[in-house]
Short mmCIF file of C-alpha atoms in Angstrom, two decimals:
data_model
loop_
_atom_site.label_atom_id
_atom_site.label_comp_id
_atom_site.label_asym_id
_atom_site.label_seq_id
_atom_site.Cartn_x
_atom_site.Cartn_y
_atom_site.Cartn_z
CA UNK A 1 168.62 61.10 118.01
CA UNK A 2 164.94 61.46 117.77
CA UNK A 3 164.75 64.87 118.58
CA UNK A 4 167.28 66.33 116.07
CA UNK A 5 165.99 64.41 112.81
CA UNK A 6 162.36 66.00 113.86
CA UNK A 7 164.14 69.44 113.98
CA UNK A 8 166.54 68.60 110.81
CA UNK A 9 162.86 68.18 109.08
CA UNK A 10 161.18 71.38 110.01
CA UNK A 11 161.64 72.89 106.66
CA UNK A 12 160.79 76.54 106.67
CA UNK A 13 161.45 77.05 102.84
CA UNK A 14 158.20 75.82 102.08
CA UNK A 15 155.93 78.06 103.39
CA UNK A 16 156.02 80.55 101.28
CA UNK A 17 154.97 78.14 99.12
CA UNK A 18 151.96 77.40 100.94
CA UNK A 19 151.27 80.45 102.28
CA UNK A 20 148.49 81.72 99.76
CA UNK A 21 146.67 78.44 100.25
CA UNK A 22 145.79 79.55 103.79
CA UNK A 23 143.77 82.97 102.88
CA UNK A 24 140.27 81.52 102.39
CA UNK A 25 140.96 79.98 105.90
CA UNK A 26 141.89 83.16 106.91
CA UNK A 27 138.57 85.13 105.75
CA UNK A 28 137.05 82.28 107.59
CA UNK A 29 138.63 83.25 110.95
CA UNK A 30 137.71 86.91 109.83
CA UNK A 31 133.88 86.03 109.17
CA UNK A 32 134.12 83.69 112.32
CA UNK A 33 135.55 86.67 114.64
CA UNK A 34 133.31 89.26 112.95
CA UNK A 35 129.90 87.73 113.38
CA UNK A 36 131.29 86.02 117.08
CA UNK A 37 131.99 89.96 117.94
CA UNK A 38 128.96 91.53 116.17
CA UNK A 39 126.42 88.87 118.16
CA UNK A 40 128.41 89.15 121.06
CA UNK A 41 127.89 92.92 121.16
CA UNK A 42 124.67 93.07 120.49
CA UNK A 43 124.03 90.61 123.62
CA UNK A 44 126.23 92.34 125.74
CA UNK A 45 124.66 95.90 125.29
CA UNK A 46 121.51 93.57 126.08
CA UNK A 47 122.42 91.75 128.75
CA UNK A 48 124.59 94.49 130.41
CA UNK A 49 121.30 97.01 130.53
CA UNK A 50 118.96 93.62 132.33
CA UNK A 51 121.92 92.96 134.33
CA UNK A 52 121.95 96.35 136.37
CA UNK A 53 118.25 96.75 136.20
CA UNK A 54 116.63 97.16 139.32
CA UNK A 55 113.99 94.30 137.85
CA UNK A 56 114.33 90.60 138.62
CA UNK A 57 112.31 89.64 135.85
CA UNK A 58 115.65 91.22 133.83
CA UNK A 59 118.22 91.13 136.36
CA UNK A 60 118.10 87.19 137.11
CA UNK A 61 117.94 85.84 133.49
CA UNK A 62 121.18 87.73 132.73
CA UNK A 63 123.25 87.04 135.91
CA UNK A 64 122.06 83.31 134.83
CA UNK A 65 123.40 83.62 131.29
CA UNK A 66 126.61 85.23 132.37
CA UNK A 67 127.11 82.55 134.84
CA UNK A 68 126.40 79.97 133.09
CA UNK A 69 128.75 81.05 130.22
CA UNK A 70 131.48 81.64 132.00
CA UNK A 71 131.19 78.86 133.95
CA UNK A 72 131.50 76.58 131.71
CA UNK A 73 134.77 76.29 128.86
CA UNK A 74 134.27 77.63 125.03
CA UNK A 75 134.92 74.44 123.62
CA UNK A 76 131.89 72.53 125.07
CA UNK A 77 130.01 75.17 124.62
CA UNK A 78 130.71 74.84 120.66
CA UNK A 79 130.02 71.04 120.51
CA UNK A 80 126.95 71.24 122.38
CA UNK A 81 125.85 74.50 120.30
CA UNK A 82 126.92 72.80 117.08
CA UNK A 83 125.46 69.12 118.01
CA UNK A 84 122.19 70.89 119.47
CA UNK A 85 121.44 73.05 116.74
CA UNK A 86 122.90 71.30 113.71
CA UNK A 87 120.65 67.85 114.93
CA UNK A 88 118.05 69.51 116.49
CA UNK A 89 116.90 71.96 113.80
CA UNK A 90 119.34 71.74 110.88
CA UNK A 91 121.38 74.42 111.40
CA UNK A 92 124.53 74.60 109.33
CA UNK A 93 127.75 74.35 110.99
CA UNK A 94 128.50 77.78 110.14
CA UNK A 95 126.48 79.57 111.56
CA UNK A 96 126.27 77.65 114.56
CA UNK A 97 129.44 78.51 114.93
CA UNK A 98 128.50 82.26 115.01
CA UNK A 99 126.22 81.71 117.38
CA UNK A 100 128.04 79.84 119.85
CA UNK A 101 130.75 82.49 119.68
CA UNK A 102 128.60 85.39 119.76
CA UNK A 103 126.84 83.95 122.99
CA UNK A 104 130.13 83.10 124.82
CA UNK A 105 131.79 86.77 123.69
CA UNK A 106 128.07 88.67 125.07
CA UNK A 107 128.64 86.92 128.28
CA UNK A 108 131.82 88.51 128.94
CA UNK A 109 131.30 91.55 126.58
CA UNK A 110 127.78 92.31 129.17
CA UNK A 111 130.13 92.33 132.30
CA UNK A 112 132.52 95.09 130.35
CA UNK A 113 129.67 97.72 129.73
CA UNK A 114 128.03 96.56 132.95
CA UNK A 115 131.21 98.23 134.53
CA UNK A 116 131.82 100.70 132.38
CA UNK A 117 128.28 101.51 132.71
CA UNK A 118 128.60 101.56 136.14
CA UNK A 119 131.92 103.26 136.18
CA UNK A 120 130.02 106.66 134.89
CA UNK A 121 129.64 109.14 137.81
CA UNK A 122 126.02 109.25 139.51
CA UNK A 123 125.84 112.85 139.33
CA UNK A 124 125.44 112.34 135.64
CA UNK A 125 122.37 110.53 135.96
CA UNK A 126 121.39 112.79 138.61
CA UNK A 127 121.63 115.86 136.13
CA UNK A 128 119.89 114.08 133.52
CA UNK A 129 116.68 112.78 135.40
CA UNK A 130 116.40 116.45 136.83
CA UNK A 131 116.27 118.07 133.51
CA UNK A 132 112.95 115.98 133.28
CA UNK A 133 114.83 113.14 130.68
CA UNK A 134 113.01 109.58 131.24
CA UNK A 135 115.39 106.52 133.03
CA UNK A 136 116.07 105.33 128.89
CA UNK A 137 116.57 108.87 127.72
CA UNK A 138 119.30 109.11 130.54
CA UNK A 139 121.11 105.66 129.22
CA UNK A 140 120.81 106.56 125.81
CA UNK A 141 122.30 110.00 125.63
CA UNK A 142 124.10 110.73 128.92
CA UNK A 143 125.42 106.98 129.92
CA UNK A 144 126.11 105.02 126.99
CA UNK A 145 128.04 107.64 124.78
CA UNK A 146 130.58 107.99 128.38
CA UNK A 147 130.15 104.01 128.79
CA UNK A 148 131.26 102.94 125.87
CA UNK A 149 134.23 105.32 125.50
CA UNK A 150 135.63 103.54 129.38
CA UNK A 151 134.92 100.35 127.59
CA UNK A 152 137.17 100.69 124.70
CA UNK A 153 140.59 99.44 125.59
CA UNK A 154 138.68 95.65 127.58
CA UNK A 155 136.12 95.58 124.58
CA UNK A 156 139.12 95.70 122.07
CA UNK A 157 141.23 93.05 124.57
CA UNK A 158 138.07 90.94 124.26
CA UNK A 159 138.06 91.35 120.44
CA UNK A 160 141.39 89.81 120.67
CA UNK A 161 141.11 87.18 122.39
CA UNK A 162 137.28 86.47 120.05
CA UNK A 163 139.41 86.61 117.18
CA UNK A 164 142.06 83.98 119.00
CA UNK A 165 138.68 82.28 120.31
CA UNK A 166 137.68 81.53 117.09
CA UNK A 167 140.10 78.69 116.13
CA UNK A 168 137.75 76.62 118.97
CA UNK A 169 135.56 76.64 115.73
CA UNK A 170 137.28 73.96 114.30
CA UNK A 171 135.82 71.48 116.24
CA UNK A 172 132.29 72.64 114.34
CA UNK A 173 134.18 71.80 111.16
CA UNK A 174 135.08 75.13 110.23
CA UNK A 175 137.49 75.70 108.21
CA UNK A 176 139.05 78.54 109.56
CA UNK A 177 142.77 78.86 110.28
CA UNK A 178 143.41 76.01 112.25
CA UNK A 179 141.59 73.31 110.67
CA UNK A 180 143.07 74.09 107.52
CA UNK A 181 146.80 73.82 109.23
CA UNK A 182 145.55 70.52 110.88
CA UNK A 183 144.01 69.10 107.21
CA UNK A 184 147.11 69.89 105.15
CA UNK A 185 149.57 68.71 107.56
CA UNK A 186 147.61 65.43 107.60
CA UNK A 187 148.24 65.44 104.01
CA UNK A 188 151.88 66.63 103.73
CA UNK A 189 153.17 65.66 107.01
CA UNK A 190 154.32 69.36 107.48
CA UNK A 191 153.28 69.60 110.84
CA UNK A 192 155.30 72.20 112.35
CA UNK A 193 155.00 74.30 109.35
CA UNK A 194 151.74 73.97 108.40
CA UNK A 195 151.06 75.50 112.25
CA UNK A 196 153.49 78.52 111.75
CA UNK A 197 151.53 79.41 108.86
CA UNK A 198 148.68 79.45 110.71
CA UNK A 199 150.32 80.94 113.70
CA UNK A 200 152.05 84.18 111.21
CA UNK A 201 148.05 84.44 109.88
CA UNK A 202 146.97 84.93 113.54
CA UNK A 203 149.76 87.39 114.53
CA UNK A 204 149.29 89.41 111.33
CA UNK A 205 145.73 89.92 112.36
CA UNK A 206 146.21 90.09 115.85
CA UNK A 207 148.77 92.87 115.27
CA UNK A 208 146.30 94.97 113.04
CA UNK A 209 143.45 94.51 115.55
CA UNK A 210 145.66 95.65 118.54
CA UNK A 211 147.20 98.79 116.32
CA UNK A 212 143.90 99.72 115.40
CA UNK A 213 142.43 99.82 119.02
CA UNK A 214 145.47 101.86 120.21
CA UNK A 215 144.62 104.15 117.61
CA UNK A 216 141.36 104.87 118.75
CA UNK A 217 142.44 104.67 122.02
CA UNK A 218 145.05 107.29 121.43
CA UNK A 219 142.29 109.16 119.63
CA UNK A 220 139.66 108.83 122.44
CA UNK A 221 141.90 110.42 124.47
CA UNK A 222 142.88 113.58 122.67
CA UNK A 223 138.87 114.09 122.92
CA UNK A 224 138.71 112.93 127.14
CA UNK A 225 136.72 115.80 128.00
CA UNK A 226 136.53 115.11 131.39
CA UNK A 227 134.54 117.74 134.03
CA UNK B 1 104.34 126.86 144.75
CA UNK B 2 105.94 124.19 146.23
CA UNK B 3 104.68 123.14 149.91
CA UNK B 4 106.11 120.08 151.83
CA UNK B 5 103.78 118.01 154.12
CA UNK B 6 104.76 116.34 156.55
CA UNK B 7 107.98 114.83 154.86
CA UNK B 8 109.87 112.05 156.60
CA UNK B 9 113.20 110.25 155.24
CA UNK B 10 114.73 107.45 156.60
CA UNK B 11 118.18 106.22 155.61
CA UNK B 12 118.19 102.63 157.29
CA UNK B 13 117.60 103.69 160.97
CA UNK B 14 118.61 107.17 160.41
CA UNK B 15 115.71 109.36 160.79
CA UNK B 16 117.02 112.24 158.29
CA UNK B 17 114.25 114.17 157.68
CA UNK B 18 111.42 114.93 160.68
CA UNK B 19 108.39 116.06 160.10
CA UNK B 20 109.20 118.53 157.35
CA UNK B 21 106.38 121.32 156.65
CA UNK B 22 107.64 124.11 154.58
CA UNK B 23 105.84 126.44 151.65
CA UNK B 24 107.64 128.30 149.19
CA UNK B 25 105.51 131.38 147.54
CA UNK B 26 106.00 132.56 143.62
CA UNK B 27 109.37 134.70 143.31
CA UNK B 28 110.56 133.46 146.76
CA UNK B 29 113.93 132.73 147.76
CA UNK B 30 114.66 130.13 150.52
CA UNK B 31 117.92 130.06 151.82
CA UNK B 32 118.49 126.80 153.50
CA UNK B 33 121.49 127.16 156.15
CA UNK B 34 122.89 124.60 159.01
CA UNK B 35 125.72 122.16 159.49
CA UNK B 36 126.59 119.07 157.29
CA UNK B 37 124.27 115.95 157.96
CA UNK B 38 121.45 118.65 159.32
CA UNK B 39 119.11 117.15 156.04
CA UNK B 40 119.07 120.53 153.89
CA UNK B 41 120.63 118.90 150.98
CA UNK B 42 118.60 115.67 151.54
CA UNK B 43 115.36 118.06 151.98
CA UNK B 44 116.25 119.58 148.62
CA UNK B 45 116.72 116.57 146.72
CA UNK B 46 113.39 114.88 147.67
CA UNK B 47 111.66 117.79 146.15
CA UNK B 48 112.90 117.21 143.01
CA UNK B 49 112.52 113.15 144.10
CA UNK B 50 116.41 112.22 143.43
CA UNK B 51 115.45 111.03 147.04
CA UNK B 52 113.09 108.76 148.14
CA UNK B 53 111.34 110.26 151.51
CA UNK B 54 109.49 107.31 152.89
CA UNK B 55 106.23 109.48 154.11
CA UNK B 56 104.69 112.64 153.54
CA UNK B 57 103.93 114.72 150.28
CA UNK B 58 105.02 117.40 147.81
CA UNK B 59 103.01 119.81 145.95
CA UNK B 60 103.93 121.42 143.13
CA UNK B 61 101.95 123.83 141.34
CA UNK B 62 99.14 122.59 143.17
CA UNK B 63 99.70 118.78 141.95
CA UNK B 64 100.35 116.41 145.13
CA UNK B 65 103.21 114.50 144.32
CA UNK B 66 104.69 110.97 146.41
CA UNK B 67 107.45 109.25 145.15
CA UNK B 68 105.07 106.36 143.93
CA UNK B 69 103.77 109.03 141.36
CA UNK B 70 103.99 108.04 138.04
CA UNK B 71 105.58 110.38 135.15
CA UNK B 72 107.93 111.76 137.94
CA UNK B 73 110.21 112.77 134.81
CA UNK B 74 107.20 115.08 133.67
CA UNK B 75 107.07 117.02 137.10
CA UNK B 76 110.83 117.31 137.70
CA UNK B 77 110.66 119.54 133.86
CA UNK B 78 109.47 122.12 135.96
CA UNK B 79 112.02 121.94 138.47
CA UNK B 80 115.37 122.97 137.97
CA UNK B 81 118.10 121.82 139.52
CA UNK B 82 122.03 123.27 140.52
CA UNK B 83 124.55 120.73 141.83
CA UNK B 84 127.65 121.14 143.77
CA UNK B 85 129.61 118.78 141.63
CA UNK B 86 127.78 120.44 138.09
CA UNK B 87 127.69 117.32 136.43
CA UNK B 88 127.99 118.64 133.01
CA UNK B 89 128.03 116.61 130.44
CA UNK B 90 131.63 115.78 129.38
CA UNK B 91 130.62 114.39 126.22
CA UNK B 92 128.80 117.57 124.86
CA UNK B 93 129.86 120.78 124.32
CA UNK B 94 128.30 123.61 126.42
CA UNK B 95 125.36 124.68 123.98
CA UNK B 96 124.64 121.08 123.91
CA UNK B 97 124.36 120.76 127.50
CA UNK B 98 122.60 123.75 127.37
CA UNK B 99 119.84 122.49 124.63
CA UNK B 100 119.55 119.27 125.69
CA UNK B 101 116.49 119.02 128.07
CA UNK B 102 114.90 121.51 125.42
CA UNK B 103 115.58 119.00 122.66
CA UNK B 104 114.79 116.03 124.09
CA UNK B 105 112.35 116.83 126.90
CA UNK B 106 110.39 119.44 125.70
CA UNK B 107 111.10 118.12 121.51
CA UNK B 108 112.40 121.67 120.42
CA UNK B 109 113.55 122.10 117.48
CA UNK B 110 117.06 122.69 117.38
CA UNK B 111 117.25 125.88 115.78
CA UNK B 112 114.89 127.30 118.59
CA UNK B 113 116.47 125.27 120.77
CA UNK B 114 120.18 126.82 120.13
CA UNK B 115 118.30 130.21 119.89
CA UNK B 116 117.08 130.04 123.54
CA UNK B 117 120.24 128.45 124.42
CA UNK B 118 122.21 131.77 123.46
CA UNK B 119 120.03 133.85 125.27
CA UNK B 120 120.65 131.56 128.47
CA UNK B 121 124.87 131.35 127.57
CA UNK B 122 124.57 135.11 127.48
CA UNK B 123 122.11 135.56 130.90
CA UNK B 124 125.44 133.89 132.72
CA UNK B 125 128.01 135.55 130.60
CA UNK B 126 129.30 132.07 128.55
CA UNK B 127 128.27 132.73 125.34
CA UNK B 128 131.46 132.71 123.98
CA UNK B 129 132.31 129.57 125.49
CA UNK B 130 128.97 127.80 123.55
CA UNK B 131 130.97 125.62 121.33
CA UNK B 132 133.82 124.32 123.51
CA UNK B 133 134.10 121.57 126.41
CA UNK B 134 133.15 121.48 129.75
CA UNK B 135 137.07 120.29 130.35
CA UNK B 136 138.32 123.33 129.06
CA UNK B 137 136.88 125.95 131.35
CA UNK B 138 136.66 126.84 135.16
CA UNK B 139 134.52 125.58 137.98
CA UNK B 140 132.75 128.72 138.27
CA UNK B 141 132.39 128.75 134.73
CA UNK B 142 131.28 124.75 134.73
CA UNK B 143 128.59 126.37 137.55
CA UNK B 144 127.18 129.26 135.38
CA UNK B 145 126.71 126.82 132.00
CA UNK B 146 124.91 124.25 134.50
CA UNK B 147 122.40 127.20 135.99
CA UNK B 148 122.13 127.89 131.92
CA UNK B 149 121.12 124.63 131.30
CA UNK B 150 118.69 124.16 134.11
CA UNK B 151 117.34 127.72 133.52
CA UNK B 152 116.73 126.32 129.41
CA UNK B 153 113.82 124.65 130.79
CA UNK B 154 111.86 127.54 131.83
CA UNK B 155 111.69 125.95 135.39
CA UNK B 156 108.63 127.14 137.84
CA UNK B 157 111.24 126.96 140.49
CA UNK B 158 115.67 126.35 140.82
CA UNK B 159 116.79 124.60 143.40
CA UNK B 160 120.69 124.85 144.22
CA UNK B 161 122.66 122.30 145.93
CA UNK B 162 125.80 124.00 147.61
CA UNK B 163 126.39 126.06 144.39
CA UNK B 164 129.62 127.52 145.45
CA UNK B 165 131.15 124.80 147.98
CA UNK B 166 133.43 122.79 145.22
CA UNK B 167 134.58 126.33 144.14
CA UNK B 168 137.90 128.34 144.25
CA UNK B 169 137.24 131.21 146.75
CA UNK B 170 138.02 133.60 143.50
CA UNK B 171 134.96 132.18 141.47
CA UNK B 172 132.57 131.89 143.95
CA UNK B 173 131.66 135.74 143.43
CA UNK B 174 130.46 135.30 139.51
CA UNK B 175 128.14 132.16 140.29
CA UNK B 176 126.33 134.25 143.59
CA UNK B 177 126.32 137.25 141.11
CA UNK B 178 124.62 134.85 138.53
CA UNK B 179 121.91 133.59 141.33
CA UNK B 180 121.98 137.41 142.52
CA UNK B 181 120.16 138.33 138.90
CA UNK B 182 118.47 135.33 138.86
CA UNK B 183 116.49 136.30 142.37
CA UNK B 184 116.15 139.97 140.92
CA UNK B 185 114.19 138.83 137.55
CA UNK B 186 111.88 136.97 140.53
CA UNK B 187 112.36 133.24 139.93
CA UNK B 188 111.51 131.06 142.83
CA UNK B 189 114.36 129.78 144.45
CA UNK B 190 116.00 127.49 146.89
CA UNK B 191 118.73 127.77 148.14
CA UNK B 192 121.56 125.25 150.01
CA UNK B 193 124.69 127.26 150.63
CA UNK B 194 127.39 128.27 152.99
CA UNK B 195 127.51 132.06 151.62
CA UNK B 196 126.27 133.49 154.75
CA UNK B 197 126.66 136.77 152.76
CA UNK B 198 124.62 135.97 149.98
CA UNK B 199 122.11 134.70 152.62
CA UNK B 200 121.59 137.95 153.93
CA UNK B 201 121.96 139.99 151.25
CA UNK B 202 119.27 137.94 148.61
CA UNK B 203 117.10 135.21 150.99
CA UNK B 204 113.33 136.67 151.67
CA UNK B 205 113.47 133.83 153.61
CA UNK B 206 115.82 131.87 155.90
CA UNK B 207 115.83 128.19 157.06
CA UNK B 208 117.65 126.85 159.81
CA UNK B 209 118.16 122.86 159.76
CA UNK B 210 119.78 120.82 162.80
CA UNK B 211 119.56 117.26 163.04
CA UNK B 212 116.63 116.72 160.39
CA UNK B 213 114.65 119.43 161.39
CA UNK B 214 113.89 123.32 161.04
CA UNK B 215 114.59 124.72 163.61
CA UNK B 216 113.92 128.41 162.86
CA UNK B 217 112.81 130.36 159.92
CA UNK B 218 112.53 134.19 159.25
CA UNK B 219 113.83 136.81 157.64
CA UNK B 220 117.71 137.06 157.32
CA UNK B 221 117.19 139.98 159.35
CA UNK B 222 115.73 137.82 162.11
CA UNK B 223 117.50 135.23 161.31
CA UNK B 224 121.09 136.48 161.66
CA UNK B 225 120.57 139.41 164.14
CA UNK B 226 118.38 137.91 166.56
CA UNK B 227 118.34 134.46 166.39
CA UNK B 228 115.53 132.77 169.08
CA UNK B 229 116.63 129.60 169.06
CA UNK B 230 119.91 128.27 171.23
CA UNK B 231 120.96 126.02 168.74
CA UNK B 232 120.69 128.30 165.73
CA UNK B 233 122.48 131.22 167.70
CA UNK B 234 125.48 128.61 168.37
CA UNK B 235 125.37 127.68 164.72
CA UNK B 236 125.28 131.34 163.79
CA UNK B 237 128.65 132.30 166.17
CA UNK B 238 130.63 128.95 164.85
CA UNK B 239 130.56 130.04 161.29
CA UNK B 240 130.10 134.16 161.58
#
């Protein structure tokens, strides 16, 4: 039968064999996730602060860029970021590949401080502004530094799922992780293995990102100094 | 010092504050008294504009302030503020809740800064606490560092929002004895509490609020031994 020849042929022996040829793909999934995260916090801290202002000059462009982002899936919003920019003003495909992540992770990476943000008990705003402290004064030292601790275990589940994201970049001809699995099966008809290497790449990494926010998790809360 | 004109708040429909007129003289202390939802906390917050009032004025220092006043954050330097909650500063530990306004407010250096702060630690008795959390000590404790910090600022006048009311009974003494010293060295105060006690024994002044208004005002002598009004002498036997 079909089905058993297909299985008879998925040869696990050879990846070892292969294995090494995937690292450059992976330190593209690494650069891909890093800048996608890096851009996507920056625009998140941004977009998080216009979002609860009480200003709709700030307010409304944000709630329009969240919506539209997550309105809409990753993967068209990588093919029209790659076909706009790369046509429209030469933009490499890398890059435009950072961008396009980092502007899909702010969206979602705005609504996480937005909460956490807003999570951060009133009277601590309250105490600031009386000591005489200015509206930024109050974000900057008395908001933020409890903000962002709330926002560490989403922020790192979004970092996750960024780095996960990031094999969308394929379709900009990246040649991260999963492009590479696609272009040597194509060439060694490996296709089930080729993909397991990839996959083992993305749980390796996905298993140090995860340890690594547990440990400042666990760390963060040794330190809760809660009144 | 301070005098209120006229002040009106509005929450929605709810007419909170009527008509408030009230002046507060250098050294002063103003005990605010009356049931929950009478406006005394509201009253107190406007001064130091956490609260909008919709109409009417402040003046502080001699400077007419409305809530459309710009550099609000400049004005409210010279008035400190006690809440019932604390809100310390989890983040920092108590000398840095302490220095903080002097830091970044008044751009002290932080030498001087810590300096000052010691001598406020020690004015409440918390020195020795300066370098740990606010999670690791008591309420009444949390309530002397925050009169520390607000006192930092050299503040023309302190006002206290129900102090004592998120308290243990057992702490509530050290924080009145705190305020106690406080009214003694003569810093202009005002007060929101419960502590009938502390009322009589420290107020020059008492204030009693029903329903958005005052009511009656006089000495705690007056206030609590011969009450005029109806409503403050059925206030006065509910709680006494």
């Amino acid at each position: 039968m079909k089905g058993e020849i297909k299985i008879m042929e998925w040869d696990f022996s050879i990846i070892p064999e292969y294995f090494t040829f995937f690292l450059p793909a992976a330190f593209m999934t690494i650069q891909v996730t890093f800048y996608g995260i890096l851009i996507g916090v920056i625009l998140g801290l941004l977009f998080s602060l216009m979002r609860i202002s009480k200003y709709k000059i700030l307010n409304y462009p944000a709630k329009f860029y969240i919506w539209l982002i997550r309105g809409t899936p990753l993967l068209l919003q990588i093919i029209f970021i790659y076909n706009g920019l790369v046509n429209i003003i030469s933009l490499d495909k890398l890059p435009s590949a950072f961008i396009a992540l980092g502007i899909h992770n702010g969206a979602y990476i705005a609504e996480i401080f937005r909460g956490s943000i807003q999570s951060v008990n009133r009277g601590q705003k309250e105490a600031g502004i009386s000591l005489g402290m200015t509206q930024w004064q109050v974000m900057r030292r008395i908001i933020l530094p409890q903000a962002f601790k709330s926002a560490v275990p989403p922020l790192s589940n979004q970092f996750i799922i960024a780095l996960k994201d990031s094999s969308l970049a394929s379709a900009a001809a990246v040649p991260e992780l999963l492009l590479k699995a696609k272009q040597m099966a194509s060439s060694n008809y490996r296709y089930m293995e080729m993909l397991t290497i990839a996959a083992i790449y993305y749980l390796i990494m996905t298993s140090i990102l995860t340890f690594v926010a547990n440990m400042i998790e666990k760390r963060l809360k040794v330190s809760d100094h809660r009144v | 010092m301070i005098k209120v004109d006229k002040l009106n708040k509005w929450y929605g429909k709810h007419h909170v504050l009527k008509n408030i007129n009230l002046e507060v003289e250098p050294s002063e202390v103003l005990v605010i008294i009356g049931s929950s939802g009478s406006g005394k906390s509201t009253l107190l917050r406007c001064i130091n504009f956490l609260e909008k009032a919709q109409k009417g004025t402040i003046t502080i220092d001699g400077k007419v302030v409305t809530h459309g006043s710009r550099k609000l954050h400049l004005i409210r330097r010279d008035v400190g503020m006690v809440f019932q909650h604390f809100n310390l500063f989890p983040h920092m530990t108590i000398m840095n809740n302490v220095i903080e306004g002097l830091t970044q407010v008044k751009k002290v250096p932080k030498d001087e800064a810590i300096e000052l702060g010691k001598q406020m630690l020690d004015k409440v008795g918390m020195l020795e606490k300066a370098d740990t959390y606010p999670s690791m000590i008591s309420g009444g404790q949390k309530q002397r560092v925050a009169i520390a910090r607000a006192l930092a600022m050299y503040p023309k006048i302190m006002l206290f929002d129900e102090p004592t009311s998120a308290l243990d009974p057992e702490l509530v003494g050290d924080v009145l004895e705190v305020m106690k010293k406080l009214a003694n060295d003569g810093m202009t105060m005002m007060v929101v509490t419960h502590e009938m006690g502390f009322a009589r024994e420290v107020a020059d002044r008492v204030i009693y609020m029903d329903e958005g208004k005052i009511i009656e005002q006089g000495t705690p002598e007056e206030i609590f031994n011969n009450p005029k009004n109806d409503r403050t002498k059925e206030f006065l036997s509910r709680i006494l």
